[in-house]
PDB file of C-alpha atoms and ligand atoms in Angstrom:
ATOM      1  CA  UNK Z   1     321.948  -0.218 118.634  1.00 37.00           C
ATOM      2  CA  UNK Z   2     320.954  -0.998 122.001  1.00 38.00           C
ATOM      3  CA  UNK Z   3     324.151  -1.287 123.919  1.00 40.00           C
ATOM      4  CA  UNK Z   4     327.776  -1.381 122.716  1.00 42.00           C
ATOM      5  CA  UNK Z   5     330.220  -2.808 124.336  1.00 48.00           C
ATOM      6  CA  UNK Z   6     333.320  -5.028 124.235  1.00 56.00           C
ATOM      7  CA  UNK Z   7     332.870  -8.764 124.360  1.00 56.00           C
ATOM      8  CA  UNK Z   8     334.939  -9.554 126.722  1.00 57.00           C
ATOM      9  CA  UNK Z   9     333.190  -6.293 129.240  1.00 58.00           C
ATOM     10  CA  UNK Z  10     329.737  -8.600 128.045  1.00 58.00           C
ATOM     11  CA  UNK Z  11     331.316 -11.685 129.480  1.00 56.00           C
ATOM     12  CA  UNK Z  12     332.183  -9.753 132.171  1.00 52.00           C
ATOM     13  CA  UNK Z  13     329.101  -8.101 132.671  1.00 54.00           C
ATOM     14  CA  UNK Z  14     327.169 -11.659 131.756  1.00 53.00           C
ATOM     15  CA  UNK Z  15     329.205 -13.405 134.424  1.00 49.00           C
ATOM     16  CA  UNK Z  16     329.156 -10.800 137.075  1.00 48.00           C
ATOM     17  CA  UNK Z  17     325.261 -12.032 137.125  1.00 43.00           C
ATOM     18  CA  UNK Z  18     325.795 -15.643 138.237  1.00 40.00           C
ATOM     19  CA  UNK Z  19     329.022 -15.327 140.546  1.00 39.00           C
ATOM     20  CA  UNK Z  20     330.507 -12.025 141.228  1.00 38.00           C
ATOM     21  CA  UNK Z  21     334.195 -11.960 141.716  1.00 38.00           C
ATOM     22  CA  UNK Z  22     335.350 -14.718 139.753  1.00 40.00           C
ATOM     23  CA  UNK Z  23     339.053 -13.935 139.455  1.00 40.00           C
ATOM     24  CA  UNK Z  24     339.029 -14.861 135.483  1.00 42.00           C
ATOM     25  CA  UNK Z  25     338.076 -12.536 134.311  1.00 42.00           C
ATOM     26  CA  UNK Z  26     338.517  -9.742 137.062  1.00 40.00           C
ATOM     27  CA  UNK Z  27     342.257 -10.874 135.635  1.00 44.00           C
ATOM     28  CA  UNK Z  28     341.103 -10.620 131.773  1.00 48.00           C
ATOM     29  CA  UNK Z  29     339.611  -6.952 132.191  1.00 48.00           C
ATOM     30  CA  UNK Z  30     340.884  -4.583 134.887  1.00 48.00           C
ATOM     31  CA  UNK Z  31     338.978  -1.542 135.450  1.00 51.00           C
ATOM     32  CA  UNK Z  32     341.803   0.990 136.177  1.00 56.00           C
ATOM     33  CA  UNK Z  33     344.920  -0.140 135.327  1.00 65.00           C
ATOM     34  CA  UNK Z  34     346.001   1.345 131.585  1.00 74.00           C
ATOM     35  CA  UNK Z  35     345.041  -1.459 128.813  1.00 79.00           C
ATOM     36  CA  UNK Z  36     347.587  -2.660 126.424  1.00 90.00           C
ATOM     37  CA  UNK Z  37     346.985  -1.327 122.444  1.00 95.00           C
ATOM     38  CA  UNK Z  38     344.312  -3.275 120.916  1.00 97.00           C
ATOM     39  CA  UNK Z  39     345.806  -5.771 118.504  1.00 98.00           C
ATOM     40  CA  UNK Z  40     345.074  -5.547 115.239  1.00 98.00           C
ATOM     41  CA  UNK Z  41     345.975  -8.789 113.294  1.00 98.00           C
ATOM     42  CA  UNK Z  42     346.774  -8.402 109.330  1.00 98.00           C
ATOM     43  CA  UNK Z  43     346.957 -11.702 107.658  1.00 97.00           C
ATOM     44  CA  UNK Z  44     348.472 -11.303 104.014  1.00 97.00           C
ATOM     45  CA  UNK Z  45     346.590 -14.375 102.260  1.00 94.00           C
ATOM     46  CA  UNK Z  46     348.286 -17.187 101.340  1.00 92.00           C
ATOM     47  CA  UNK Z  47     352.370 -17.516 101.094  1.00 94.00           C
ATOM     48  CA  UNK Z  48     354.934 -20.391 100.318  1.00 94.00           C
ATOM     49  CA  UNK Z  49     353.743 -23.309  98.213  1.00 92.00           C
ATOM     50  CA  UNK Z  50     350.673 -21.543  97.855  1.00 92.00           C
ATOM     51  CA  UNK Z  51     350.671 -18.886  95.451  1.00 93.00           C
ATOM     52  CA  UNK Z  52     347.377 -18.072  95.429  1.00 91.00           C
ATOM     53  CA  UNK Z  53     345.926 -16.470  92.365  1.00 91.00           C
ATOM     54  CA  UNK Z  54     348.144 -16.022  89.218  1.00 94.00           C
ATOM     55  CA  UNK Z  55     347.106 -12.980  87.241  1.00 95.00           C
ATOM     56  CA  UNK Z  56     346.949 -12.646  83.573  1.00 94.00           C
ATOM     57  CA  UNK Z  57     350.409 -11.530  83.345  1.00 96.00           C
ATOM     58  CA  UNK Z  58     351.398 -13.779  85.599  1.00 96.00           C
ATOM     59  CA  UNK Z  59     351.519 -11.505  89.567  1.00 97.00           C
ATOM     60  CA  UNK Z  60     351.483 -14.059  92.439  1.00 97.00           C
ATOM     61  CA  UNK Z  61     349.172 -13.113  94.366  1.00 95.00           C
ATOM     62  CA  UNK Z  62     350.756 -13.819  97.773  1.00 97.00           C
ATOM     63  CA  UNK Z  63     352.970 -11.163  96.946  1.00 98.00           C
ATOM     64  CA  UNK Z  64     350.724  -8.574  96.205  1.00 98.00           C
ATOM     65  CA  UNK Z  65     348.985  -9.618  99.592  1.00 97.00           C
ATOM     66  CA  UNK Z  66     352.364  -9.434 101.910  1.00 98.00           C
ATOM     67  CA  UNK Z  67     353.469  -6.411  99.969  1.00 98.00           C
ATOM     68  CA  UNK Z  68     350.367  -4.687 100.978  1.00 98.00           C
ATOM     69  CA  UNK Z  69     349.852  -5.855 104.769  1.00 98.00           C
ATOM     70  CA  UNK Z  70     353.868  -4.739 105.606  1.00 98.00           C
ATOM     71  CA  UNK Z  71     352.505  -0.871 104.084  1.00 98.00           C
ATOM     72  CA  UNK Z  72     349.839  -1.240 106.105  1.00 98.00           C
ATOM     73  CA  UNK Z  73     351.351  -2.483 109.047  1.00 98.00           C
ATOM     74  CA  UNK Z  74     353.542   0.830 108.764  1.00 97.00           C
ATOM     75  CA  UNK Z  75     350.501   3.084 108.418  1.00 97.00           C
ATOM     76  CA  UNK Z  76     348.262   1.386 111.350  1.00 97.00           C
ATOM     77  CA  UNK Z  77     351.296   1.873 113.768  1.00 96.00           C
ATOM     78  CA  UNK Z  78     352.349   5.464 112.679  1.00 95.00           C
ATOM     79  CA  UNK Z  79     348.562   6.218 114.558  1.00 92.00           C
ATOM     80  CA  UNK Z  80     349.982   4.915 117.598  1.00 93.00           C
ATOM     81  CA  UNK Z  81     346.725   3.496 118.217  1.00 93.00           C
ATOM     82  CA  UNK Z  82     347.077   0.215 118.089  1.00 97.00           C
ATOM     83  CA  UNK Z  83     349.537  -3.146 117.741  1.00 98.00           C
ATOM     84  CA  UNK Z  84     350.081  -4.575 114.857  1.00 98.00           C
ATOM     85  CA  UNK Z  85     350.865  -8.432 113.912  1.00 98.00           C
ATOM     86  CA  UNK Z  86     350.988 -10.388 110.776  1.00 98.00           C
ATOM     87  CA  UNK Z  87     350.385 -13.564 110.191  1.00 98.00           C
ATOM     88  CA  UNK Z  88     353.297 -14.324 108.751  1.00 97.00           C
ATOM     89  CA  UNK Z  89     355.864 -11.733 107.397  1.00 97.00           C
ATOM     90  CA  UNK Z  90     357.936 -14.212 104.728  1.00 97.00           C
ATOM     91  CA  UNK Z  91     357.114 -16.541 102.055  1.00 97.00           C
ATOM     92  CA  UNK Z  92     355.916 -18.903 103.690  1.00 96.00           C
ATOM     93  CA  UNK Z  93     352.828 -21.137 103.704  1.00 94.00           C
ATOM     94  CA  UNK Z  94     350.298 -20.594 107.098  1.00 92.00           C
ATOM     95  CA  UNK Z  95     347.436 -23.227 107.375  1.00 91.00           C
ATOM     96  CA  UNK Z  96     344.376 -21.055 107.215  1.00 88.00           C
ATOM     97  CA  UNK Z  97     343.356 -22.553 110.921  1.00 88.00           C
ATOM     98  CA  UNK Z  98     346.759 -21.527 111.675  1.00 91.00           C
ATOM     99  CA  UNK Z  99     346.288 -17.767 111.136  1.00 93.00           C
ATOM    100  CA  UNK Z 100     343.144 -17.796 113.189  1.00 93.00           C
ATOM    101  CA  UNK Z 101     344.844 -19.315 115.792  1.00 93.00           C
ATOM    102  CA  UNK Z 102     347.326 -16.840 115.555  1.00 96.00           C
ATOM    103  CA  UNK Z 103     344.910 -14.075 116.698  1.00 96.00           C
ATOM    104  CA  UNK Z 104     343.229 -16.067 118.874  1.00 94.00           C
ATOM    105  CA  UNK Z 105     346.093 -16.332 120.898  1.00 94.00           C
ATOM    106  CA  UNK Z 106     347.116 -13.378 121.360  1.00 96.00           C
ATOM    107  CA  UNK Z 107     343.409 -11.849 121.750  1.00 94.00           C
ATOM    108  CA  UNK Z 108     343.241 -10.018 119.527  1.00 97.00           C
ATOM    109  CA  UNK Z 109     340.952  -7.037 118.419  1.00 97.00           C
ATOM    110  CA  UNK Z 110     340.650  -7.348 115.172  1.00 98.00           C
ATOM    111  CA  UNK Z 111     341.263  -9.504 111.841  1.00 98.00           C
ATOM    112  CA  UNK Z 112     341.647  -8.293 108.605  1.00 98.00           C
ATOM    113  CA  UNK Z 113     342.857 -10.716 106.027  1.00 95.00           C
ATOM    114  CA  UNK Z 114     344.029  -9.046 102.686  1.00 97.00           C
ATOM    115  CA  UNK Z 115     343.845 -10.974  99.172  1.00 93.00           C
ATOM    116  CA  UNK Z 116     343.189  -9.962  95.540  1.00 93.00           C
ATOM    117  CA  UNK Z 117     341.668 -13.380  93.937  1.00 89.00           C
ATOM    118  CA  UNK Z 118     340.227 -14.035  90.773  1.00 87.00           C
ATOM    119  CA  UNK Z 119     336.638 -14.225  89.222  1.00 83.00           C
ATOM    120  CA  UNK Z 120     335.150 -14.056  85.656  1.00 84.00           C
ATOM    121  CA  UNK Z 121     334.447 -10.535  84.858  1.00 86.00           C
ATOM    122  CA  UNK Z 122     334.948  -8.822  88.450  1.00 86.00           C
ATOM    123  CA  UNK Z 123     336.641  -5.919  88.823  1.00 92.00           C
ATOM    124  CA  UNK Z 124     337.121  -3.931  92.252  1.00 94.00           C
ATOM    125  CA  UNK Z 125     337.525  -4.155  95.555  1.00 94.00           C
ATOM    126  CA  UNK Z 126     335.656  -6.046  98.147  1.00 91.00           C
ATOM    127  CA  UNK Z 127     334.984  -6.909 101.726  1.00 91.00           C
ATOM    128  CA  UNK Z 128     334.107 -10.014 102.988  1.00 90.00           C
ATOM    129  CA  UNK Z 129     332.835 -11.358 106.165  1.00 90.00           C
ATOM    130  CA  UNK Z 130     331.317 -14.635 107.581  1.00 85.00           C
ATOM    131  CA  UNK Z 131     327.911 -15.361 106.652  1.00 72.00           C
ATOM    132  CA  UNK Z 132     325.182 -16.267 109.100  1.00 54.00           C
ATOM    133  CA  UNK Z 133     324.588 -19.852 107.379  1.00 56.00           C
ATOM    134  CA  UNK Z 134     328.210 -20.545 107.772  1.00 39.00           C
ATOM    135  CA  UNK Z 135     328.143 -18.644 111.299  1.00 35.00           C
ATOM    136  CA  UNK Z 136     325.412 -21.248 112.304  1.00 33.00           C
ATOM    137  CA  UNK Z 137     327.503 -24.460 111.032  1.00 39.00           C
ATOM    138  CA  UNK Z 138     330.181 -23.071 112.703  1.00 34.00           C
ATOM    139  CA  UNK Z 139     328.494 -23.313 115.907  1.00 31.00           C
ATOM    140  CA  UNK Z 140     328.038 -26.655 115.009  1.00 37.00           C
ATOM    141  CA  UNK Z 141     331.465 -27.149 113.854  1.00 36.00           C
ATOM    142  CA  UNK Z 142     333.046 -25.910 117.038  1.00 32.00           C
ATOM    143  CA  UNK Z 143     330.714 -28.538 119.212  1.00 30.00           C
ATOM    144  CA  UNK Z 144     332.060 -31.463 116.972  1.00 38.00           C
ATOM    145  CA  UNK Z 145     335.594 -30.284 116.408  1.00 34.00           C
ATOM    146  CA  UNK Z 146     336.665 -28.911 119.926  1.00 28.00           C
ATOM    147  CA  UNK Z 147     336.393 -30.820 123.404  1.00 29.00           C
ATOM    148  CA  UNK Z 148     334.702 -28.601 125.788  1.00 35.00           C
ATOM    149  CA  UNK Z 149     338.369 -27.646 127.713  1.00 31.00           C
ATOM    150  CA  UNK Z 150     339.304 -25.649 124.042  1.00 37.00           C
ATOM    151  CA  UNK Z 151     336.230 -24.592 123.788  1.00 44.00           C
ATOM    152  CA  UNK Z 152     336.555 -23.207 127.250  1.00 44.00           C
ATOM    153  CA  UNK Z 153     340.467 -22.606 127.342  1.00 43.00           C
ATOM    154  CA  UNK Z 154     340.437 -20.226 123.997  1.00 54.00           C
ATOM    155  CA  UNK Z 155     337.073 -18.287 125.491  1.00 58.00           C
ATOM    156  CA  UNK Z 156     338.431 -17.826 128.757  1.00 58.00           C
ATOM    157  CA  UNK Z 157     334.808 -18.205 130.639  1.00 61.00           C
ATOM    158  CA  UNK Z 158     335.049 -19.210 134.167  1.00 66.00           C
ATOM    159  CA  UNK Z 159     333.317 -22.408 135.589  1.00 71.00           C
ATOM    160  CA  UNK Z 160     329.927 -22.038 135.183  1.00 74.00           C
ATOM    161  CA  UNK Z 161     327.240 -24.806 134.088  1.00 79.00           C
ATOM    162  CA  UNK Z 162     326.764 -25.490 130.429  1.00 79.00           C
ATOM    163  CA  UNK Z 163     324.010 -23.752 129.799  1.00 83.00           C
ATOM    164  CA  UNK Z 164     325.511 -20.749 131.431  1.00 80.00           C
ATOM    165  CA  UNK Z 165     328.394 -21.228 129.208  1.00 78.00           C
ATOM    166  CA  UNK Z 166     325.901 -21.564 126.143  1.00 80.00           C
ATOM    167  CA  UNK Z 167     324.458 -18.095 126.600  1.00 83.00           C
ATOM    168  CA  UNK Z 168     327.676 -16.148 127.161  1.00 80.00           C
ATOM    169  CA  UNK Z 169     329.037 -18.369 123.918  1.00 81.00           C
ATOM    170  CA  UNK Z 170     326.479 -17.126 121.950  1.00 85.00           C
ATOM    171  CA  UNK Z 171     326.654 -13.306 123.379  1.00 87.00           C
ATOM    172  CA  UNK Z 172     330.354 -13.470 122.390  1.00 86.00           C
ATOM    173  CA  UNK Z 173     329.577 -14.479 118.543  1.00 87.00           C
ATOM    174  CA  UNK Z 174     326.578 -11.485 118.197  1.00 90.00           C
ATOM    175  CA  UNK Z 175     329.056  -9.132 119.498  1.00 91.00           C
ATOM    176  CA  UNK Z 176     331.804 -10.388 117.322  1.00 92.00           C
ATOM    177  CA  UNK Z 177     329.755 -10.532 114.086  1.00 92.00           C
ATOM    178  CA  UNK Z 178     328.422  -7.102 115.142  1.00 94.00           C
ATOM    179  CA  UNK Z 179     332.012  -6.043 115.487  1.00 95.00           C
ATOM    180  CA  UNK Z 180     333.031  -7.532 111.783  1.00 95.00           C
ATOM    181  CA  UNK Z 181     330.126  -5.949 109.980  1.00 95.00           C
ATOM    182  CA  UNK Z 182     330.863  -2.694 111.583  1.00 96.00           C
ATOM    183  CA  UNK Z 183     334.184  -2.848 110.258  1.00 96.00           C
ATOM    184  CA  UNK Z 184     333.089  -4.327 106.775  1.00 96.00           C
ATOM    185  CA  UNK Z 185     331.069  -0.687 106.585  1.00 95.00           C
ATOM    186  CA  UNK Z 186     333.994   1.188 107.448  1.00 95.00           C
ATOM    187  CA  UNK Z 187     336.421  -0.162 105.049  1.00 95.00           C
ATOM    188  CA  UNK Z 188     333.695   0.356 102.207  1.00 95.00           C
ATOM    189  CA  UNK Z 189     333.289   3.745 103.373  1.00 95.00           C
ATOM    190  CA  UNK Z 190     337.276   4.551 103.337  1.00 94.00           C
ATOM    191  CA  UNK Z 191     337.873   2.481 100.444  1.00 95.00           C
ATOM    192  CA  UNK Z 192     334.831   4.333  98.067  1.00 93.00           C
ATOM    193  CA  UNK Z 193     336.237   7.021  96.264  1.00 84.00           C
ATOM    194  CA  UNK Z 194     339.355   5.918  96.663  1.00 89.00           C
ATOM    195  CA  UNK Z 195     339.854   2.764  94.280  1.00 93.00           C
ATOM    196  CA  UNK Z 196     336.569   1.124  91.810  1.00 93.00           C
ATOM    197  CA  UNK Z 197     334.606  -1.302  93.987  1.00 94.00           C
ATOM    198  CA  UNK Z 198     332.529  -4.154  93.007  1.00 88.00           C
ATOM    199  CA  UNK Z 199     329.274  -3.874  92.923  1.00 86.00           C
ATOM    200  CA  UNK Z 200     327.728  -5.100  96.566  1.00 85.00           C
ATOM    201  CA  UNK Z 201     331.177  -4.342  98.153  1.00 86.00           C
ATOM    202  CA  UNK Z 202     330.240  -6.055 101.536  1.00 88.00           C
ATOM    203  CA  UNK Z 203     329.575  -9.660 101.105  1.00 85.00           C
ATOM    204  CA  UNK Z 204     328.996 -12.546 102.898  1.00 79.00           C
ATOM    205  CA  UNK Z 205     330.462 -16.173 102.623  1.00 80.00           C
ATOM    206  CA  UNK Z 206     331.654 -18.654 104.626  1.00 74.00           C
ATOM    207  CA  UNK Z 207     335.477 -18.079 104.244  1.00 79.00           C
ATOM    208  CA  UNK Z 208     337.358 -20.667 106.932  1.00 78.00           C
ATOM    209  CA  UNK Z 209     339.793 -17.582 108.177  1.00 83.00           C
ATOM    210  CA  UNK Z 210     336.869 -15.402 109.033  1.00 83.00           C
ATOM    211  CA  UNK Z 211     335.791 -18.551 111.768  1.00 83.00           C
ATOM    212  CA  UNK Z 212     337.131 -16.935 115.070  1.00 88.00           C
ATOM    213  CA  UNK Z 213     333.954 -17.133 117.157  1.00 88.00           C
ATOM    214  CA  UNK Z 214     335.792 -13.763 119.352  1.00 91.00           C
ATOM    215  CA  UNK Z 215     337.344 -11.987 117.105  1.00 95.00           C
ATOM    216  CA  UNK Z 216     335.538  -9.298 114.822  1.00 96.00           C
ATOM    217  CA  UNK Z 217     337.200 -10.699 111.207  1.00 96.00           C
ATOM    218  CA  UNK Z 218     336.839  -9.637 107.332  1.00 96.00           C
ATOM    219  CA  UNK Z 219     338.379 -10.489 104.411  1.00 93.00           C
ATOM    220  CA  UNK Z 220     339.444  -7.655 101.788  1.00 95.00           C
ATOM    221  CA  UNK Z 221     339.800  -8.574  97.935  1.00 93.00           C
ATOM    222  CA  UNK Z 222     341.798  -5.740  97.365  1.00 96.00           C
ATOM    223  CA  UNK Z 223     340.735  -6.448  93.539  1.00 94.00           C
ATOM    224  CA  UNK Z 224     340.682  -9.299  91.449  1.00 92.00           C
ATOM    225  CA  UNK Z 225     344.225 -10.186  89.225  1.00 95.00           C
ATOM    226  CA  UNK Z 226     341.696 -11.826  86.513  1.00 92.00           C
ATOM    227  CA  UNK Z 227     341.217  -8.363  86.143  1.00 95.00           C
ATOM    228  CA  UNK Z 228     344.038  -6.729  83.765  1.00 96.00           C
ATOM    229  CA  UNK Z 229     343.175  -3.212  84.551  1.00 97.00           C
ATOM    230  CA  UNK Z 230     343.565  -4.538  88.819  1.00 97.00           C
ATOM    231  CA  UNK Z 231     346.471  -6.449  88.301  1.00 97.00           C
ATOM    232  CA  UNK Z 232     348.285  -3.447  86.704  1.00 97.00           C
ATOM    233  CA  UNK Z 233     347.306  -1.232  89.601  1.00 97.00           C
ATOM    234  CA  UNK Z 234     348.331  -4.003  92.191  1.00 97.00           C
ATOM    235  CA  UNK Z 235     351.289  -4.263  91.175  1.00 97.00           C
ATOM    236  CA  UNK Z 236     352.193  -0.406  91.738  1.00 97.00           C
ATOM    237  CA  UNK Z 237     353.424   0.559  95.277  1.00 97.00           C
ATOM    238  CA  UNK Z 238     351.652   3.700  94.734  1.00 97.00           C
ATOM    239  CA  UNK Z 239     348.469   2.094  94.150  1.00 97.00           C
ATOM    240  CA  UNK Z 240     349.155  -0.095  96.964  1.00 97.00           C
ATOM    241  CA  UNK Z 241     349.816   2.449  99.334  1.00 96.00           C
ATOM    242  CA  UNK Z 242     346.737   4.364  98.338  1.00 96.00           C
ATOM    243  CA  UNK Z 243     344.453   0.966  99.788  1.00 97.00           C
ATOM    244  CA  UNK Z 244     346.746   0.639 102.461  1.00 97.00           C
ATOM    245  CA  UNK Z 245     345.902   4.439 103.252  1.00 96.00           C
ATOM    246  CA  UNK Z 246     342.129   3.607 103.159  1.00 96.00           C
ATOM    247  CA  UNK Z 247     342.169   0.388 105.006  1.00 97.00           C
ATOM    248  CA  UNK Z 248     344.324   2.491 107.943  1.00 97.00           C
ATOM    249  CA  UNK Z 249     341.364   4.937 108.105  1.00 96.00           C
ATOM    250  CA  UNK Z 250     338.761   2.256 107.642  1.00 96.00           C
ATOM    251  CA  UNK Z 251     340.586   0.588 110.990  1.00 97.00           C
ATOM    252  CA  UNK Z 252     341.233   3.835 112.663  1.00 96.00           C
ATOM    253  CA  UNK Z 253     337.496   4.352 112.694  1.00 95.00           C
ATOM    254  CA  UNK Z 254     336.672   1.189 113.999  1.00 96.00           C
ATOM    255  CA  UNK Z 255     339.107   1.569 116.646  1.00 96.00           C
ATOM    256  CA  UNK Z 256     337.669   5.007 117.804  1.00 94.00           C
ATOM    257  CA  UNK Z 257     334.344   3.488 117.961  1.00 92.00           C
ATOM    258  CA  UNK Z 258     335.541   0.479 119.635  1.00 91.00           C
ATOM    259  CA  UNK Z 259     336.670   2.652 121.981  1.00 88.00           C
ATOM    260  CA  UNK Z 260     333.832   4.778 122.576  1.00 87.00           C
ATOM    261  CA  UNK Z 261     331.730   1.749 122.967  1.00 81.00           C
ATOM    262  CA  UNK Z 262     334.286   0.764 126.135  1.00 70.00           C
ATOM    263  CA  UNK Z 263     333.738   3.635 127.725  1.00 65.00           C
ATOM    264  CA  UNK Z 264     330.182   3.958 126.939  1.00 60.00           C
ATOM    265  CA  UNK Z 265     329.855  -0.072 128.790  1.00 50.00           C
ATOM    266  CA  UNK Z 266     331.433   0.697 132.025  1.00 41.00           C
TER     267      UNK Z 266
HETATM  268 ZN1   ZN D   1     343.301 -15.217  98.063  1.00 80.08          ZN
END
């Protein structure tokens, strides 16, 4: 890699070359004074209404999903290295713009939203993040869908011109999809040897909660409840706890890194 570093130290480094001292971000990223925890954002899929998958013996699948982001919640802030949120904590149905919203506001880190779907013969786990086709349309997308004050307001650049404001846009979204596929090889690592994993365990498609254009985001499919032999591991706590163990290291890592790339930036 040729650099590492944070995307919001790029912005700052980005905008420090066409007006020095802006207080936005001087605000966003002090230098000395001890950071807050990165936030680490765990969206169990689905919830409410939505059931998502039914497996063969009939598991919902938004309560495999919840079930396994609260044991990982635990794990994650037993480290002590980070903040944990979820995206919602009950029963309840989330709008999937809603849960990216939900980490957009409160900056964070990192997403990681859990599921266990269903396909025709797949077995294993999985990890998903946004692919560059969709990553493109979502540049397009965002230009249709947001005025430029959202665009703007949920970036946090300062007033520059709007080709300024291209460039660091587009920095921001390589460092972010940087960021996710660094994480996608981390969970595969920490997940291998621990449960089966499909075939080509990191994948790419263009999943509408992976769309944060800031936050590094993938999707787990903790396994598939089509799957009898899945569903009946799923549904054990033990089994559950043993994925929740490897995502915790998977996110650990990433964190360390994360971190290493900070210090390595400044
Ligand atoms: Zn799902």
């Amino acid at each position: 890699m040729p650099f590492s570093c944070s995307r919001r130290r790029l912005l700052q480094l980005a905008f420090g070359m066409v007006a020095a001292g802006a207080p936005g971000l001087a605000e966003a990223a002090p230098r000395r004074r001890a950071a807050p925890l990165p936030l680490v954002v765990l969206d169990p899929g689905h919830g409410g209404k939505d059931p998502g998958t039914i497996g063969v013996t009939g598991t919902h699948e938004k309560r495999i999903t919840l079930a396994a982001a609260q044991e990982l919640k635990k794990r994650l802030e037993a480290t002590g290295r980070c903040r944990v949120a979820l995206t919602r904590s009950r029963d309840v149905f989330v709008p999937l713009s809603g849960r990216v919203d939900f980490a957009r506001r409160r900056e964070a880190a990192l997403f990681v939203s859990l599921h266990a779907d269903s396909a025709p013969g797949a077995r294993g786990a999985s990890v998903y993040t946004l692919s560059d086709r969709a990553s493109d349309s979502l540049s397009a997308g965002l230009a249709q869908r947001e005025n430029r004050a959202d665009l703007r307001g949920g970036l946090r650049l300062p007033p520059v011109s709007p080709e300024v404001e291209r460039i660091l846009f587009s920095l921001v979204r390589q460092e972010t999809r940087a960021g996710s596929a660094r994480m996608a090889a981390q969970v595969v690592r920490s997940l291998g040897g621990t449960v089966p994993l499909l075939p080509n365990t990191h994948r790419q498609a263009a999943f509408a909660v992976l769309k944060a254009p800031d936050i590094p985001s993938v999707l787990v499919e903790m396994g598939f409840l089509s799957d009898r032999r899945d569903e009946a591991d799923l549904k054990r706590p033990a089994h559950r706890a043993k994925v929740a163990r490897a995502l915790a290291e998977g996110i650990h890592g990433w964190l360390v890194r994360r971190e290493a790339g900070l210090s390595t930036a400044g």
